[in-house]
PDB file of N, CA and C in Angstrom:
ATOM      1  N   UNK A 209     119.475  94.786 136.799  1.00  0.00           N
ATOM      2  CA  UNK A 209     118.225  94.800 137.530  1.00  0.00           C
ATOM      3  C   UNK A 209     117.174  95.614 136.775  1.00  0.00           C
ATOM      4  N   UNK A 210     117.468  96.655 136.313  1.00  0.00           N
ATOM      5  CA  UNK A 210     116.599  97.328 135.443  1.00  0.00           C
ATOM      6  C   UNK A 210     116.169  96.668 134.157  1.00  0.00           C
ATOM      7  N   UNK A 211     116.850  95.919 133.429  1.00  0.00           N
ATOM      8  CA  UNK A 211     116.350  95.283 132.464  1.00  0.00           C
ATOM      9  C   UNK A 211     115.546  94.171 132.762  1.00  0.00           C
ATOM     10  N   UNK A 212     115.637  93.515 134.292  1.00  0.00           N
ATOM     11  CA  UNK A 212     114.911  92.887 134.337  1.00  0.00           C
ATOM     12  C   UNK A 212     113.639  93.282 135.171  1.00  0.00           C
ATOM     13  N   UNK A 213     113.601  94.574 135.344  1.00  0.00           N
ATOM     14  CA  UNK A 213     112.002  94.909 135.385  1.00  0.00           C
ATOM     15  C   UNK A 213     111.223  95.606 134.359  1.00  0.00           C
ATOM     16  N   UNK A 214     112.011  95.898 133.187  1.00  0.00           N
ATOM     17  CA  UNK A 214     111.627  96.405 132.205  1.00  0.00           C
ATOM     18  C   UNK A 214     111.260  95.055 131.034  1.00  0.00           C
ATOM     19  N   UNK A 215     111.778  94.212 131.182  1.00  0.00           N
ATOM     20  CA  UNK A 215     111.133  92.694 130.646  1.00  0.00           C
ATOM     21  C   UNK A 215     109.470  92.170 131.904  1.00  0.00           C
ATOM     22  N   UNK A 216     109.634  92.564 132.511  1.00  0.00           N
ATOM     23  CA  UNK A 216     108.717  91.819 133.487  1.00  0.00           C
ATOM     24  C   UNK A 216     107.829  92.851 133.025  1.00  0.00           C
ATOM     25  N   UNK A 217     108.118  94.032 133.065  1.00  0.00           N
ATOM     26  CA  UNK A 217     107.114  95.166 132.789  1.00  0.00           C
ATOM     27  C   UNK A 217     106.183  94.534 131.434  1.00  0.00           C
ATOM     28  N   UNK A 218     107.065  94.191 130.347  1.00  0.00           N
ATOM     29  CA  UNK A 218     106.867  94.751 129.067  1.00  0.00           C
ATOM     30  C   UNK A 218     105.605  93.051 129.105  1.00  0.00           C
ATOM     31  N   UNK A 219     105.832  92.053 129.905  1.00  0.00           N
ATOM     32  CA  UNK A 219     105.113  90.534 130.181  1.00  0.00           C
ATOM     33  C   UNK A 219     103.739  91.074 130.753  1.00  0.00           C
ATOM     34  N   UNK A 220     104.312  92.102 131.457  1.00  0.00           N
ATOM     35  CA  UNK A 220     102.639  91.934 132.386  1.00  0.00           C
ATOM     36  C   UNK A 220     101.938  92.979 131.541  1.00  0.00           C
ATOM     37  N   UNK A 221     101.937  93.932 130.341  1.00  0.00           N
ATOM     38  CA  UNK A 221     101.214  94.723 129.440  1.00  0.00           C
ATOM     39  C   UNK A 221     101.388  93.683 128.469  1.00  0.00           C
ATOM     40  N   UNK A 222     101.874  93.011 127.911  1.00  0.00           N
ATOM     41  CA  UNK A 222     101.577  92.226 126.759  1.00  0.00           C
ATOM     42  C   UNK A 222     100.680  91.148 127.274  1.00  0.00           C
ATOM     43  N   UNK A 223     100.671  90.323 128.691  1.00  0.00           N
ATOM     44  CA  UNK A 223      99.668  89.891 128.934  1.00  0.00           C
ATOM     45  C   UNK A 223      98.354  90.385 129.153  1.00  0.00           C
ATOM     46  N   UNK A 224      98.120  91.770 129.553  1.00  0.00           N
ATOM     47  CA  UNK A 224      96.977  92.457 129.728  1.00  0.00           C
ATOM     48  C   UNK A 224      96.129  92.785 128.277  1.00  0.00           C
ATOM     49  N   UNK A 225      96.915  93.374 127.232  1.00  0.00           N
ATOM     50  CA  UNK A 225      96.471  93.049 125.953  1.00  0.00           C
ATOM     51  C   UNK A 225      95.736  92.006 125.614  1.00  0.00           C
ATOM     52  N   UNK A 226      96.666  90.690 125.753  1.00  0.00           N
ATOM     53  CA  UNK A 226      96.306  89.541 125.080  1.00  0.00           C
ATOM     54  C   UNK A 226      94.896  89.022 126.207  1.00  0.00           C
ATOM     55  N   UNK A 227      94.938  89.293 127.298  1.00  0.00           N
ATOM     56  CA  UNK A 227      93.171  89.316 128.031  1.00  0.00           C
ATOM     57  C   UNK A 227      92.315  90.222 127.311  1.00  0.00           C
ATOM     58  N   UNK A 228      92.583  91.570 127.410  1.00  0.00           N
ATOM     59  CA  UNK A 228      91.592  92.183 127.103  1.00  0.00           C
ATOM     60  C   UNK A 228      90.862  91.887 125.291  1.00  0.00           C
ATOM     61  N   UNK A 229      91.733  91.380 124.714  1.00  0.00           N
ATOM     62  CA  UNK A 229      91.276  90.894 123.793  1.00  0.00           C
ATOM     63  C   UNK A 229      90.700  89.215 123.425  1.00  0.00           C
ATOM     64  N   UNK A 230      91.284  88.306 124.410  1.00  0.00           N
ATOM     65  CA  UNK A 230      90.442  87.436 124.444  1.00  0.00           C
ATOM     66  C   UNK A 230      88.984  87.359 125.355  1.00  0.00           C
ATOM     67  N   UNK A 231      88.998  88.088 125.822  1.00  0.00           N
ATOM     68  CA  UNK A 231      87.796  88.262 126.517  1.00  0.00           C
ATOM     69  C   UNK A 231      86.379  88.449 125.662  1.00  0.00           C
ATOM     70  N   UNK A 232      86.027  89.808 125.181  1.00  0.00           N
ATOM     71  CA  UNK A 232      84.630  89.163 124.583  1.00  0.00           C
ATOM     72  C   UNK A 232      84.789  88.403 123.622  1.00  0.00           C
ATOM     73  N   UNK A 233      86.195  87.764 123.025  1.00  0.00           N
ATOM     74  CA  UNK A 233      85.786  86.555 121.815  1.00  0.00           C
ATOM     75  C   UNK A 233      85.077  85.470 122.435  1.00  0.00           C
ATOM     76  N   UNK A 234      85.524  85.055 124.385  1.00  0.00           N
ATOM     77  CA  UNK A 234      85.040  83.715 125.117  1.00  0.00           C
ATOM     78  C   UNK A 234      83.840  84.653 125.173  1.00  0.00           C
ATOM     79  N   UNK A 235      83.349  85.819 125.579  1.00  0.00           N
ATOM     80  CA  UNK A 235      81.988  86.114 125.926  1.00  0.00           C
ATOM     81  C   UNK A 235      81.196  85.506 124.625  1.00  0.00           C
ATOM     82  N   UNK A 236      81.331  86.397 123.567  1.00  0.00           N
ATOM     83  CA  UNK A 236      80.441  85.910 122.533  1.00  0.00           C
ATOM     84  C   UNK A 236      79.977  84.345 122.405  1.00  0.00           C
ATOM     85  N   UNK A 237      81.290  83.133 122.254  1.00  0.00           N
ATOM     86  CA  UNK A 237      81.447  81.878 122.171  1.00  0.00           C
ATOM     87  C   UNK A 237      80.480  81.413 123.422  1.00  0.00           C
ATOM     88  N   UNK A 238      80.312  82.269 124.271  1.00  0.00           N
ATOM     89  CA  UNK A 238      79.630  81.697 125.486  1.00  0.00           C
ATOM     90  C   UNK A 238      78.293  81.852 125.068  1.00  0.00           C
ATOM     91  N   UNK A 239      77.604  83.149 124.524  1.00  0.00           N
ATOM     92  CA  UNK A 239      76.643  83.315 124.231  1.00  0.00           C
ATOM     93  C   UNK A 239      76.198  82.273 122.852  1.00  0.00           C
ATOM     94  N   UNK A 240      77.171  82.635 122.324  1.00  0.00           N
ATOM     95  CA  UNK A 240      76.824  81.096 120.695  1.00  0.00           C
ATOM     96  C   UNK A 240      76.549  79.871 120.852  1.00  0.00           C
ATOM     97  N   UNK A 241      77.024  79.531 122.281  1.00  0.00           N
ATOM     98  CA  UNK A 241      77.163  78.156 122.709  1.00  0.00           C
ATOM     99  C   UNK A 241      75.478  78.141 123.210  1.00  0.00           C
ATOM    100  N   UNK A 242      75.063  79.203 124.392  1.00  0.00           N
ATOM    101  CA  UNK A 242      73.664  79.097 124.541  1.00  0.00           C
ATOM    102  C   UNK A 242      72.863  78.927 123.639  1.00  0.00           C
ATOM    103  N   UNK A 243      72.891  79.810 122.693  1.00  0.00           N
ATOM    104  CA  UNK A 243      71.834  80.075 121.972  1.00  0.00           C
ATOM    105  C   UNK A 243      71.688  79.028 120.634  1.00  0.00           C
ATOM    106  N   UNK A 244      73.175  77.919 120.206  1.00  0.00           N
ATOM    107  CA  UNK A 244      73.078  76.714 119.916  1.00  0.00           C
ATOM    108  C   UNK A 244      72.276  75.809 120.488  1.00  0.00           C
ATOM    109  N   UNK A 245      72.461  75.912 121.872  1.00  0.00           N
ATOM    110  CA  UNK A 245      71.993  74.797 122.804  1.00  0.00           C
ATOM    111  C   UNK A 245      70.190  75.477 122.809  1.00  0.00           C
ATOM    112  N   UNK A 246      69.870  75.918 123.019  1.00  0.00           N
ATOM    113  CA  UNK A 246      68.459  75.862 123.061  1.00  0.00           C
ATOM    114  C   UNK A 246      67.605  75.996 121.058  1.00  0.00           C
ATOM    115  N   UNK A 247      69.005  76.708 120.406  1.00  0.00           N
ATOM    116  CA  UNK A 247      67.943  76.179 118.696  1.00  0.00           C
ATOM    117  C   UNK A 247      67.587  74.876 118.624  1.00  0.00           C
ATOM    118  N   UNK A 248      69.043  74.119 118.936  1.00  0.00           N
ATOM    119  CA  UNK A 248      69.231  72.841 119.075  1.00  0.00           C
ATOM    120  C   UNK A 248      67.636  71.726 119.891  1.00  0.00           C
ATOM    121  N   UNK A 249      67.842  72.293 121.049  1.00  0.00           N
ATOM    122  CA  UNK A 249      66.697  71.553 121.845  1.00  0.00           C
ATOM    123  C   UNK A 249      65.100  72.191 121.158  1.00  0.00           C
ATOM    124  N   UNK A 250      65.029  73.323 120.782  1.00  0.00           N
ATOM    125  CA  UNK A 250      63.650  73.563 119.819  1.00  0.00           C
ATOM    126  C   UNK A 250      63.265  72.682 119.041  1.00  0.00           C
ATOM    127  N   UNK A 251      64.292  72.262 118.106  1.00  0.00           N
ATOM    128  CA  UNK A 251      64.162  71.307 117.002  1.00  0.00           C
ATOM    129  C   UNK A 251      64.285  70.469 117.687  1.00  0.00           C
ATOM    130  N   UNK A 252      64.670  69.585 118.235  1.00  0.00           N
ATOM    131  CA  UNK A 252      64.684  68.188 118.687  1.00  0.00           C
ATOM    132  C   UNK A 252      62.933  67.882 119.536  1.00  0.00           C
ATOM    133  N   UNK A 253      62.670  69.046 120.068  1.00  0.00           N
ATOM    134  CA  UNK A 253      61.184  68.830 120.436  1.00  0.00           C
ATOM    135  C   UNK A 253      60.480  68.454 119.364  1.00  0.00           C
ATOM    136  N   UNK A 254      60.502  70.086 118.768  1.00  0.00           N
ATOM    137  CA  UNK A 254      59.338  69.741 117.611  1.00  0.00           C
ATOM    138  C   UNK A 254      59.845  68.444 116.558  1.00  0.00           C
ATOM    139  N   UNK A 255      60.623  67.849 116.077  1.00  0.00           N
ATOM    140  CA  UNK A 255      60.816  66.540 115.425  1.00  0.00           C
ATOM    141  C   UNK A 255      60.152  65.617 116.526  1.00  0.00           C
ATOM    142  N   UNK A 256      60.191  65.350 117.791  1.00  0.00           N
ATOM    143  CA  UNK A 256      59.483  64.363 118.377  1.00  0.00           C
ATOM    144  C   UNK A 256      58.421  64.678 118.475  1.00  0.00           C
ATOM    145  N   UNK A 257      57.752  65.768 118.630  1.00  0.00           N
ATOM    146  CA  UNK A 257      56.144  66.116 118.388  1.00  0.00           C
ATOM    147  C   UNK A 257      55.388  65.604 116.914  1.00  0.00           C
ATOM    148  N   UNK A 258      56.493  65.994 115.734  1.00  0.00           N
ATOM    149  CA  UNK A 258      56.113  65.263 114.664  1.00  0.00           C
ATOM    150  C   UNK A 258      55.743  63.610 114.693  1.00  0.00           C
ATOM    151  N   UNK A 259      56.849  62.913 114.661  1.00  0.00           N
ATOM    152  CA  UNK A 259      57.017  61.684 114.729  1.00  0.00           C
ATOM    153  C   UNK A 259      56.477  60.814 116.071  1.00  0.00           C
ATOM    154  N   UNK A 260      56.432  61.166 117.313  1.00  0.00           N
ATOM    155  CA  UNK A 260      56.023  60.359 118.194  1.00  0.00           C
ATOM    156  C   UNK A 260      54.413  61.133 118.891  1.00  0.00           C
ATOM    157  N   UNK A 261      54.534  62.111 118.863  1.00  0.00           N
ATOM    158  CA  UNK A 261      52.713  63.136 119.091  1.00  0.00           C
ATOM    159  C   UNK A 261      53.438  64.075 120.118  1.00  0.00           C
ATOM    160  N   UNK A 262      52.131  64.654 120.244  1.00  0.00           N
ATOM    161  CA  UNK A 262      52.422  65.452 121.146  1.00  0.00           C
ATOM    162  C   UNK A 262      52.591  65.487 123.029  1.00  0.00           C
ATOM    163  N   UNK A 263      51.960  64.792 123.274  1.00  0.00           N
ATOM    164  CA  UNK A 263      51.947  63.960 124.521  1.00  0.00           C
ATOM    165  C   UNK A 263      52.891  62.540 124.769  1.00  0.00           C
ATOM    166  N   UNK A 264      53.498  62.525 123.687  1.00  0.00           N
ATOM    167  CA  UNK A 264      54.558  61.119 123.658  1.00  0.00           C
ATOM    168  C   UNK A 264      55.752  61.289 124.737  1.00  0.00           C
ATOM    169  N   UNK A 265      56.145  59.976 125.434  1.00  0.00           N
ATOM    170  CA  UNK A 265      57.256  60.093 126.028  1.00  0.00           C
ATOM    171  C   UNK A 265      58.642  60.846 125.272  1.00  0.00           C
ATOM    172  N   UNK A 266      59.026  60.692 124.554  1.00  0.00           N
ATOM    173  CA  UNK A 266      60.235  61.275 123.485  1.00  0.00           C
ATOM    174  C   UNK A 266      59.801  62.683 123.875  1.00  0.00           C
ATOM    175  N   UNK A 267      58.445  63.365 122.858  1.00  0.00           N
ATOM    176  CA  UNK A 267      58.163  64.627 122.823  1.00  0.00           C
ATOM    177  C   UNK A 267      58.641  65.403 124.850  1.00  0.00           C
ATOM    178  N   UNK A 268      58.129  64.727 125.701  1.00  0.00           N
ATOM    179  CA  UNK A 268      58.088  64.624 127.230  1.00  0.00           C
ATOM    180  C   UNK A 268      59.916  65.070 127.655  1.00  0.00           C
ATOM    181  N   UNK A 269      60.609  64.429 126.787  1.00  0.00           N
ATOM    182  CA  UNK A 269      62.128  64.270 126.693  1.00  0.00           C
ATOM    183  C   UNK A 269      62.571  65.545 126.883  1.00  0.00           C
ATOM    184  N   UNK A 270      62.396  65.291 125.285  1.00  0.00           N
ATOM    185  CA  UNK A 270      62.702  66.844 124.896  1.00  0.00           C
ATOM    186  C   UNK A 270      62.013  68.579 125.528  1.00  0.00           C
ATOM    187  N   UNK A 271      60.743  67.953 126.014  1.00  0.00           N
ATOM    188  CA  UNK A 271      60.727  69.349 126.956  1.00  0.00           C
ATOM    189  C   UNK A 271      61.877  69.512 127.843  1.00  0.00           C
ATOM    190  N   UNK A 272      61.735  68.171 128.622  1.00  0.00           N
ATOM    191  CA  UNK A 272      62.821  68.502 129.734  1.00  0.00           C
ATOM    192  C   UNK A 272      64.270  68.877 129.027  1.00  0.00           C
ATOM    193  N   UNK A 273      64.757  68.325 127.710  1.00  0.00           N
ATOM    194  CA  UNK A 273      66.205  69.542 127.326  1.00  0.00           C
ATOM    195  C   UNK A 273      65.987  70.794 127.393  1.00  0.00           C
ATOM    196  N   UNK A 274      65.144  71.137 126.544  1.00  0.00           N
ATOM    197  CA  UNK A 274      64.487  72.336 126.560  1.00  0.00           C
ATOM    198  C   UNK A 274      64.837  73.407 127.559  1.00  0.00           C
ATOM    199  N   UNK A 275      63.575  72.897 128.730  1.00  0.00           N
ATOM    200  CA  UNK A 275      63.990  73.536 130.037  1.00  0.00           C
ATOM    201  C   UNK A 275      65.712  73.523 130.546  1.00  0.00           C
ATOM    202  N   UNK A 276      66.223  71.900 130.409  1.00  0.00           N
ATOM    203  CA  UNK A 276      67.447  72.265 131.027  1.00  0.00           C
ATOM    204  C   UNK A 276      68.535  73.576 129.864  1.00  0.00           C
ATOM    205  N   UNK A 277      68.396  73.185 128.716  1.00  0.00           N
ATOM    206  CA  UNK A 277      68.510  74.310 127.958  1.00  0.00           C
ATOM    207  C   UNK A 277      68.566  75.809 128.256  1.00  0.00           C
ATOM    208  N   UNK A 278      67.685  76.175 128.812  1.00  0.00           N
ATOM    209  CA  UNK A 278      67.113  77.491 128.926  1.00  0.00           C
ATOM    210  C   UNK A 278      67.543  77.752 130.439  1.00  0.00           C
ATOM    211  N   UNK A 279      67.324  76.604 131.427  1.00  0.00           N
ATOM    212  CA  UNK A 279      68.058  76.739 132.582  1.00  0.00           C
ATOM    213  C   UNK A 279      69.855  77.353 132.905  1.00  0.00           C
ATOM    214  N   UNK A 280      70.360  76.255 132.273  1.00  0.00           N
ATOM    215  CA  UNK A 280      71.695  76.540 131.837  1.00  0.00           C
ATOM    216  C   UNK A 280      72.089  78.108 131.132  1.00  0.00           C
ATOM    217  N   UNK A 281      71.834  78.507 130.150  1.00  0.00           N
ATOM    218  CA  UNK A 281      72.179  79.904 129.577  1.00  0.00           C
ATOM    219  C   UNK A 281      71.426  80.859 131.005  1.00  0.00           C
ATOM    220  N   UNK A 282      70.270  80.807 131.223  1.00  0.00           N
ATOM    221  CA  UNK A 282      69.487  81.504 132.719  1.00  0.00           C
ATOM    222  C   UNK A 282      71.030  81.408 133.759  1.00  0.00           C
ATOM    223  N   UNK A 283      71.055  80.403 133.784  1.00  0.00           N
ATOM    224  CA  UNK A 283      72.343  80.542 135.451  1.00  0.00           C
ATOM    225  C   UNK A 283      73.689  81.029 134.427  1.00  0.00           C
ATOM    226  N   UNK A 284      74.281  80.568 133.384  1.00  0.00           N
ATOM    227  CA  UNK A 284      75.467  81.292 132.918  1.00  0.00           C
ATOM    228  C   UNK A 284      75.161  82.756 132.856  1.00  0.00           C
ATOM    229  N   UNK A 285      74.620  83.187 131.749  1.00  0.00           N
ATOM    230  CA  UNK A 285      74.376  84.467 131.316  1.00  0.00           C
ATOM    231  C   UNK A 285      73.107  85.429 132.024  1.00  0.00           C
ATOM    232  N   UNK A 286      72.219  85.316 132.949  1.00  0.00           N
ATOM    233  CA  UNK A 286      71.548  85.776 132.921  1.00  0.00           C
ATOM    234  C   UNK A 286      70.836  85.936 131.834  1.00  0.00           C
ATOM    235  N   UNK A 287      70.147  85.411 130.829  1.00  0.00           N
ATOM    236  CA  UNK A 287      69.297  85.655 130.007  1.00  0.00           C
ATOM    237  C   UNK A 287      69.273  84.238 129.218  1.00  0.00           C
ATOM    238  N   UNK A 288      68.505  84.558 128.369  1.00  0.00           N
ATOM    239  CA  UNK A 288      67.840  83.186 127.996  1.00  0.00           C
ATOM    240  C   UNK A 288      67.137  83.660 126.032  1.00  0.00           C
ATOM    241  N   UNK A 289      67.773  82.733 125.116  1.00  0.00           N
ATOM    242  CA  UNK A 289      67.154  82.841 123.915  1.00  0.00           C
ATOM    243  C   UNK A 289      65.967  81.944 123.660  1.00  0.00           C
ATOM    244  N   UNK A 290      65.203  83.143 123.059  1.00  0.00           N
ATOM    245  CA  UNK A 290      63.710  82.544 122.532  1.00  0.00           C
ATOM    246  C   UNK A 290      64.017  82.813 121.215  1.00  0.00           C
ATOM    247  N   UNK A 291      63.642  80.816 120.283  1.00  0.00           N
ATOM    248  CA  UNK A 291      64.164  80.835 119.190  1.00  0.00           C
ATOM    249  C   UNK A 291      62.771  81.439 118.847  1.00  0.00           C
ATOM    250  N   UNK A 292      61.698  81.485 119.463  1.00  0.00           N
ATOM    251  CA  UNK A 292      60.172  81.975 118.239  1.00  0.00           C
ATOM    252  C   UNK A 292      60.210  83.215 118.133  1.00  0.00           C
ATOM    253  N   UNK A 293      60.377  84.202 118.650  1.00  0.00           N
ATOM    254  CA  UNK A 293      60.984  85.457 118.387  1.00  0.00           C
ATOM    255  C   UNK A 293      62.311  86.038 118.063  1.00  0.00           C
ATOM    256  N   UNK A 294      63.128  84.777 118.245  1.00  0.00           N
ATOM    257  CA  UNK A 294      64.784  85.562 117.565  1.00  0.00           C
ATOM    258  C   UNK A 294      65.093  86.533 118.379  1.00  0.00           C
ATOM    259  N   UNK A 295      65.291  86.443 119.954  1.00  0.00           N
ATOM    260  CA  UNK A 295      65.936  87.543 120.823  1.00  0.00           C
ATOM    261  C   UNK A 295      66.005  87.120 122.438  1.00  0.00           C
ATOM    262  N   UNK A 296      67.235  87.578 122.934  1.00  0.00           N
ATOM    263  CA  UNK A 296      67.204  87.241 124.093  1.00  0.00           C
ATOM    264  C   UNK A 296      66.341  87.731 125.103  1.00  0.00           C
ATOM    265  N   UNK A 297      65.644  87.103 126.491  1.00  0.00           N
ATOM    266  CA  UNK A 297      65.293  88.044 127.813  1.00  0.00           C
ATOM    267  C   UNK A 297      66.325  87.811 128.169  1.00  0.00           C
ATOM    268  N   UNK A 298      65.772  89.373 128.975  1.00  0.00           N
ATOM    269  CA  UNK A 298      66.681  89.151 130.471  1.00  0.00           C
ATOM    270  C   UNK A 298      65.647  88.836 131.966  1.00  0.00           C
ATOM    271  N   UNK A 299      64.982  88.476 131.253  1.00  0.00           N
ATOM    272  CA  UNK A 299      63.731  87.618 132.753  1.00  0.00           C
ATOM    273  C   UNK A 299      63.400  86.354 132.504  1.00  0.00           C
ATOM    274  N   UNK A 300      63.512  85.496 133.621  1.00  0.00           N
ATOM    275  CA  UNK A 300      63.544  84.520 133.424  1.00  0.00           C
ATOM    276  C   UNK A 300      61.678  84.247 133.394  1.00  0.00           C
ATOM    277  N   UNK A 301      61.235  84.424 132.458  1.00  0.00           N
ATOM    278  CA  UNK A 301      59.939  84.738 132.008  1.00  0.00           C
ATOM    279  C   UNK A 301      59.410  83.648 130.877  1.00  0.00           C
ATOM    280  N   UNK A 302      60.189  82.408 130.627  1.00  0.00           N
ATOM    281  CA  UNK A 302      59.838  81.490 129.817  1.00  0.00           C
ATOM    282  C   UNK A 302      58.404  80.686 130.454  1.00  0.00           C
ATOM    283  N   UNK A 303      57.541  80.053 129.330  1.00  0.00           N
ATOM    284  CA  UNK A 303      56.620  79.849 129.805  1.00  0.00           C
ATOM    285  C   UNK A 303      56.918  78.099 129.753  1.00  0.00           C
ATOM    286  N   UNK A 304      56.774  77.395 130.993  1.00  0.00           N
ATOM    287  CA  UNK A 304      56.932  75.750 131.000  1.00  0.00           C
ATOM    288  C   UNK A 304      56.242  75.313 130.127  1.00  0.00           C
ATOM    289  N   UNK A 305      54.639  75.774 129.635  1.00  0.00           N
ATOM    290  CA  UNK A 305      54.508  74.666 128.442  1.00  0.00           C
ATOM    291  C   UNK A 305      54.043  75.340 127.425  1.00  0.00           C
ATOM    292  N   UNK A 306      55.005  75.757 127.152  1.00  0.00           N
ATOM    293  CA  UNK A 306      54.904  76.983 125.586  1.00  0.00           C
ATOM    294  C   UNK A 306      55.102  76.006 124.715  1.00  0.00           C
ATOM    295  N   UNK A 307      55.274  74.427 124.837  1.00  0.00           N
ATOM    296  CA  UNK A 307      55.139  73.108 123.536  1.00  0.00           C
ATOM    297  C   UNK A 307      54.006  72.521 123.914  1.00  0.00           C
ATOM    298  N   UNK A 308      53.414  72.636 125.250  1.00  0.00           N
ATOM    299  CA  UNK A 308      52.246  71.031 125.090  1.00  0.00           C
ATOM    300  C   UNK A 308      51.060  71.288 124.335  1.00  0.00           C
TER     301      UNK A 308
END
């Protein structure tokens, strides 16, 4: 009986380890994933602003990723990356037509 709480023991600290160390690797990946997703939707605007104008349906598109972009990281993380300055808020302080 003792060995088998000293195995159960030794499961539930080797599992606590192996959390506490996967943990901020998914935090970070969570944050990389945001801040992909809205470089990502920057550029895809401005290429349709190039090629179709600025008032074009496409360009129109891509605002709305944009926003959903910035929405999404806003409800995950509380904060939100602005690729024109290179840094996160923590207020949801984006301006809707910081492209038109």
């Amino acid at each position: 009986m003792d060995s088998v709480r000293k195995s159960l023991l030794s499961v539930i600290l080797l599992t606590g380890v192996l959390l506490c160390t996967a943990l901020p690797r998914l935090q970070a990946e969570d944050i990389d994933r945001c801040q992909r997703r809205v470089v990502h939707a920057e550029h895809e605007l401005h290429e349709a602003i190039e090629k179709h104008g600025r008032n074009s349906r496409q360009a129109n598109h891509e605002r709305r990723e944009l926003h959903a972009a910035r929405e999404h990281c806003w409800r995950e993380r509380h904060e939100w990356w602005d690729e024109h300055e290179h840094r996160w808020h923590k207020e949801r302080d984006w301006d809707e037509h910081d492209h038109d």
